[in-house]
């Protein structure tokens, strides 16, 4: 049975989608069957693997709000062993739909039952909020990866997110755990980065990924070509770092 991992952080601009896309692609390169689910209405994970949103007929919105079989929403990408449940902006309406559905928190979990055995890893890119879409993702997940920048405001947001995860664990999914905290946009020359990482090690040493993701121009460029960083420039620092995180994820799970 495939492991379901949500990438979540209510703070935007922390490299959440970039990390979800690139780790999913790296797992595919390593030979694992991977399903990437774009649960962010912005749809950046969808375009990040080269899927044109305008041409989509069935998306995550239809999966969550209709009786359409989950298999009918899955698209194969052009990248090794990587499939996607795509999305576009209509997904924003799902927050209302799920909130007004009995046991709406469990819909994603139910939808995953028919496809889970077909994949080694299911990666869910959550929206930058703690609404019903994120609750659905975490209720269906085995673990959560938290991408975050080396900023003190990010530390405050981490406390709030940890509280939310504990509440979901208590009420909806007793098996939910924090798989890891991933430092993104890291600059080792900044004293602030060093201070924040030291603070994280005090409180979350066992959850921090050993690999950090550096600020990297090639990583920023790749989504514009609808490409994960490994396929855009596999020799770049960012590609090597994301591959190392993927290997570390496999070891943790």
Coordinates of C-alpha atoms in Angstrom, one line a residue:
X1 CA 0.0 0.0 0.0
X2 CA 1.4 3.4 -1.0
X3 CA 2.4 5.9 1.5
X4 CA 0.5 9.2 1.4
X5 CA 2.5 12.3 2.3
X6 CA 1.1 15.8 2.4
X7 CA 3.3 18.9 1.8
X8 CA 1.8 21.7 4.0
X9 CA 2.5 25.1 5.3
X10 CA -0.1 27.9 5.7
X11 CA 2.6 30.4 4.9
X12 CA 2.9 31.0 1.2
X13 CA 6.1 31.4 -0.7
X14 CA 8.1 28.8 1.3
X15 CA 8.8 26.4 -1.6
X16 CA 6.0 24.0 -0.7
X17 CA 4.9 23.3 -4.3
X18 CA 8.4 23.4 -5.6
X19 CA 9.4 20.8 -3.0
X20 CA 6.3 18.6 -3.7
X21 CA 6.9 18.5 -7.4
X22 CA 10.7 17.9 -7.3
X23 CA 10.6 15.3 -4.6
X24 CA 7.8 13.5 -6.4
X25 CA 9.8 13.6 -9.6
X26 CA 13.0 12.4 -7.8
X27 CA 11.1 9.4 -6.3
X28 CA 10.0 8.6 -9.9
X29 CA 13.6 8.7 -11.1
X30 CA 14.6 6.4 -8.2
X31 CA 12.1 3.8 -9.7
X32 CA 9.1 4.3 -7.5
X33 CA 5.6 4.7 -8.8
X34 CA 4.4 8.1 -7.8
X35 CA 1.1 10.0 -7.9
X36 CA 1.3 13.8 -7.3
X37 CA -2.0 15.4 -6.3
X38 CA -2.4 19.1 -6.9
X39 CA -4.7 20.2 -4.1
X40 CA -3.8 23.9 -4.3
X41 CA -6.3 26.0 -6.4
X42 CA -3.4 27.9 -7.8
X43 CA -2.5 24.8 -9.8
X44 CA 1.2 25.4 -9.8
X45 CA 2.1 21.7 -9.3
X46 CA 0.0 20.9 -12.4
X47 CA 1.8 23.4 -14.6
X48 CA 5.1 22.4 -12.9
X49 CA 5.0 19.0 -14.5
X50 CA 4.0 20.3 -18.0
X51 CA 0.2 19.8 -17.8
X52 CA -1.9 22.5 -19.6
X53 CA -4.6 23.6 -17.2
X54 CA -6.9 25.0 -19.9
X55 CA -7.2 21.6 -21.6
X56 CA -8.3 19.7 -18.4
X57 CA -11.7 18.0 -18.3
X58 CA -11.5 16.2 -14.9
X59 CA -9.5 17.6 -12.0
X60 CA -9.2 17.3 -8.3
X61 CA -12.4 19.4 -7.9
X62 CA -14.4 16.7 -9.8
X63 CA -12.7 14.0 -7.8
X64 CA -13.7 15.6 -4.5
X65 CA -17.2 16.8 -5.3
X66 CA -18.7 14.2 -7.7
X67 CA -18.9 10.4 -8.0
X68 CA -16.3 10.2 -10.8
X69 CA -13.8 7.4 -10.2
X70 CA -10.4 8.6 -9.0
X71 CA -8.7 6.6 -11.8
X72 CA -10.5 8.8 -14.3
X73 CA -8.9 12.0 -13.0
X74 CA -5.3 10.7 -13.1
X75 CA -3.0 11.7 -15.9
X76 CA 0.4 10.3 -16.8
X77 CA 3.1 12.9 -17.1
X78 CA 6.0 12.7 -19.5
X79 CA 8.4 12.1 -16.6
X80 CA 9.5 8.7 -15.3
X81 CA 6.9 6.9 -13.1
X82 CA 5.1 10.1 -12.3
X83 CA 1.3 10.6 -12.6
X84 CA -0.8 13.5 -11.4
X85 CA -4.3 14.5 -10.3
X86 CA -4.3 18.0 -11.8
X87 CA -6.3 21.0 -10.8
X88 CA -7.2 24.5 -11.8
X89 CA -8.9 27.5 -10.0
X90 CA -12.3 25.8 -9.7
X91 CA -10.9 23.8 -6.8
X92 CA -11.3 26.9 -4.6
X93 CA -15.0 26.1 -4.6
X94 CA -14.3 22.8 -3.0
X95 CA -13.7 24.5 0.4
X96 CA -17.4 25.4 0.5
X97 CA -18.6 22.0 -0.9
X98 CA -16.5 20.0 1.6
X99 CA -17.6 22.2 4.5
X100 CA -21.2 21.5 3.7
X101 CA -20.9 17.8 3.2
X102 CA -21.4 15.3 6.0
X103 CA -18.1 13.9 7.1
X104 CA -16.5 16.1 4.4
X105 CA -13.1 15.7 6.1
X106 CA -12.9 12.1 5.0
X107 CA -13.6 12.4 1.3
X108 CA -10.0 12.4 0.2
X109 CA -9.3 9.3 2.3
X110 CA -12.2 7.5 0.6
X111 CA -11.1 8.6 -2.8
X112 CA -7.6 7.3 -2.3
X113 CA -8.7 3.7 -1.4
X114 CA -9.2 2.7 -5.0
X115 CA -5.8 3.9 -6.2
X116 CA -3.5 3.6 -3.2
X117 CA -2.2 0.1 -4.1
X118 CA -1.1 1.2 -7.5
X119 CA 1.6 3.6 -6.2
X120 CA 4.5 3.5 -3.9
X121 CA 4.1 7.2 -2.9
X122 CA 1.2 9.6 -3.2
X123 CA 2.4 13.2 -2.7
X124 CA -0.3 15.9 -2.0
X125 CA 0.5 19.5 -2.5
X126 CA -1.8 21.4 -0.1
X127 CA -2.9 25.0 -0.4
X128 CA -1.2 27.7 1.7
X129 CA -4.0 27.6 4.3
X130 CA -5.4 25.4 7.0
X131 CA -8.9 25.0 5.5
X132 CA -10.9 22.0 4.4
X133 CA -8.7 21.0 1.6
X134 CA -5.7 20.8 3.9
X135 CA -7.7 19.0 6.5
X136 CA -8.8 16.5 3.8
X137 CA -5.3 15.9 2.7
X138 CA -4.0 15.3 6.2
X139 CA -6.9 13.1 7.1
X140 CA -5.9 10.9 4.2
X141 CA -2.2 11.0 4.9
X142 CA 0.4 8.9 6.7
X143 CA 2.7 11.9 7.2
X144 CA 3.2 15.6 6.6
X145 CA 6.3 17.3 5.3
X146 CA 6.6 20.9 6.3
X147 CA 8.8 23.0 3.9
X148 CA 9.9 26.3 5.6
X149 CA 12.2 29.2 5.2
X150 CA 14.9 30.2 7.7
X151 CA 12.9 33.1 9.1
X152 CA 11.6 33.8 12.6
X153 CA 8.1 34.4 11.3
X154 CA 8.3 30.9 9.8
X155 CA 9.0 29.6 13.3
X156 CA 5.8 31.2 14.6
X157 CA 3.8 29.6 11.7
X158 CA 5.4 26.3 12.5
X159 CA 3.9 26.3 16.0
X160 CA 0.5 26.9 14.6
X161 CA 0.8 24.2 12.0
X162 CA 2.0 21.7 14.6
X163 CA -1.1 22.5 16.6
X164 CA -3.3 21.9 13.6
X165 CA -1.6 18.6 12.9
X166 CA -2.1 17.5 16.5
X167 CA -5.8 18.4 16.3
X168 CA -6.3 16.5 13.0
X169 CA -4.4 13.5 14.6
X170 CA -6.8 13.7 17.6
X171 CA -10.1 14.0 15.7
X172 CA -9.7 12.5 12.2
X173 CA -6.5 10.5 11.7
X174 CA -4.7 8.9 14.7
X175 CA -2.0 7.6 12.3
X176 CA -0.9 11.0 11.2
X177 CA 2.7 12.0 11.9
X178 CA 5.2 14.7 11.0
X179 CA 7.5 13.0 8.5
X180 CA 9.9 15.9 8.4
X181 CA 10.7 19.6 8.3
X182 CA 12.4 20.7 5.2
X183 CA 14.5 23.9 5.1
X184 CA 14.1 25.7 1.8
X185 CA 15.7 28.8 0.2
X186 CA 18.7 28.3 2.6
X187 CA 21.6 30.6 2.6
X188 CA 24.4 29.3 4.9
X189 CA 26.1 32.7 4.8
X190 CA 23.3 34.5 6.6
X191 CA 23.5 34.5 10.4
X192 CA 19.7 34.4 10.5
X193 CA 19.7 31.1 8.7
X194 CA 22.1 29.6 11.2
X195 CA 20.1 30.9 14.2
X196 CA 16.8 29.6 12.9
X197 CA 18.2 26.1 12.1
X198 CA 19.8 26.0 15.6
X199 CA 16.4 26.8 17.1
X200 CA 14.8 24.1 15.1
X201 CA 17.4 21.6 16.2
X202 CA 16.6 22.4 19.8
X203 CA 12.9 21.5 19.4
X204 CA 12.6 19.3 16.3
X205 CA 16.0 17.6 15.9
X206 CA 14.5 14.3 15.0
X207 CA 12.2 15.7 12.4
X208 CA 14.6 18.0 10.4
X209 CA 15.8 16.7 7.1
X210 CA 19.6 16.5 7.0
X211 CA 19.6 18.0 3.5
X212 CA 18.6 21.7 3.1
X213 CA 17.4 23.2 -0.1
X214 CA 19.6 26.2 -1.2
X215 CA 18.5 29.3 -3.0
X216 CA 19.0 28.2 -6.6
X217 CA 18.3 30.1 -9.9
X218 CA 17.8 26.8 -11.8
X219 CA 15.2 25.6 -9.4
X220 CA 13.3 28.9 -9.9
X221 CA 13.6 28.6 -13.7
X222 CA 12.4 25.0 -14.1
X223 CA 8.6 25.6 -13.5
X224 CA 8.6 28.0 -16.4
X225 CA 9.4 25.1 -18.7
X226 CA 6.9 22.7 -17.0
X227 CA 9.8 20.7 -15.7
X228 CA 11.0 19.3 -12.4
X229 CA 14.6 20.4 -11.7
X230 CA 16.1 16.9 -12.3
X231 CA 14.9 17.0 -15.9
X232 CA 15.7 20.7 -16.4
X233 CA 19.3 20.5 -15.1
X234 CA 20.1 17.3 -13.2
X235 CA 23.6 18.5 -12.5
X236 CA 22.4 21.7 -10.7
X237 CA 22.8 22.0 -7.0
X238 CA 19.0 22.1 -6.5
X239 CA 18.6 18.8 -8.4
X240 CA 21.2 17.1 -6.3
X241 CA 19.6 18.4 -3.1
X242 CA 16.1 17.4 -4.0
X243 CA 17.4 13.9 -4.9
X244 CA 19.1 13.6 -1.6
X245 CA 15.9 14.6 0.2
X246 CA 13.9 12.0 -1.7
X247 CA 16.4 9.3 -0.7
X248 CA 16.2 10.5 2.9
X249 CA 12.4 10.3 2.7
X250 CA 12.6 6.7 1.5
X251 CA 14.8 5.9 4.5
X252 CA 12.5 7.6 7.0
X253 CA 9.5 5.8 5.7

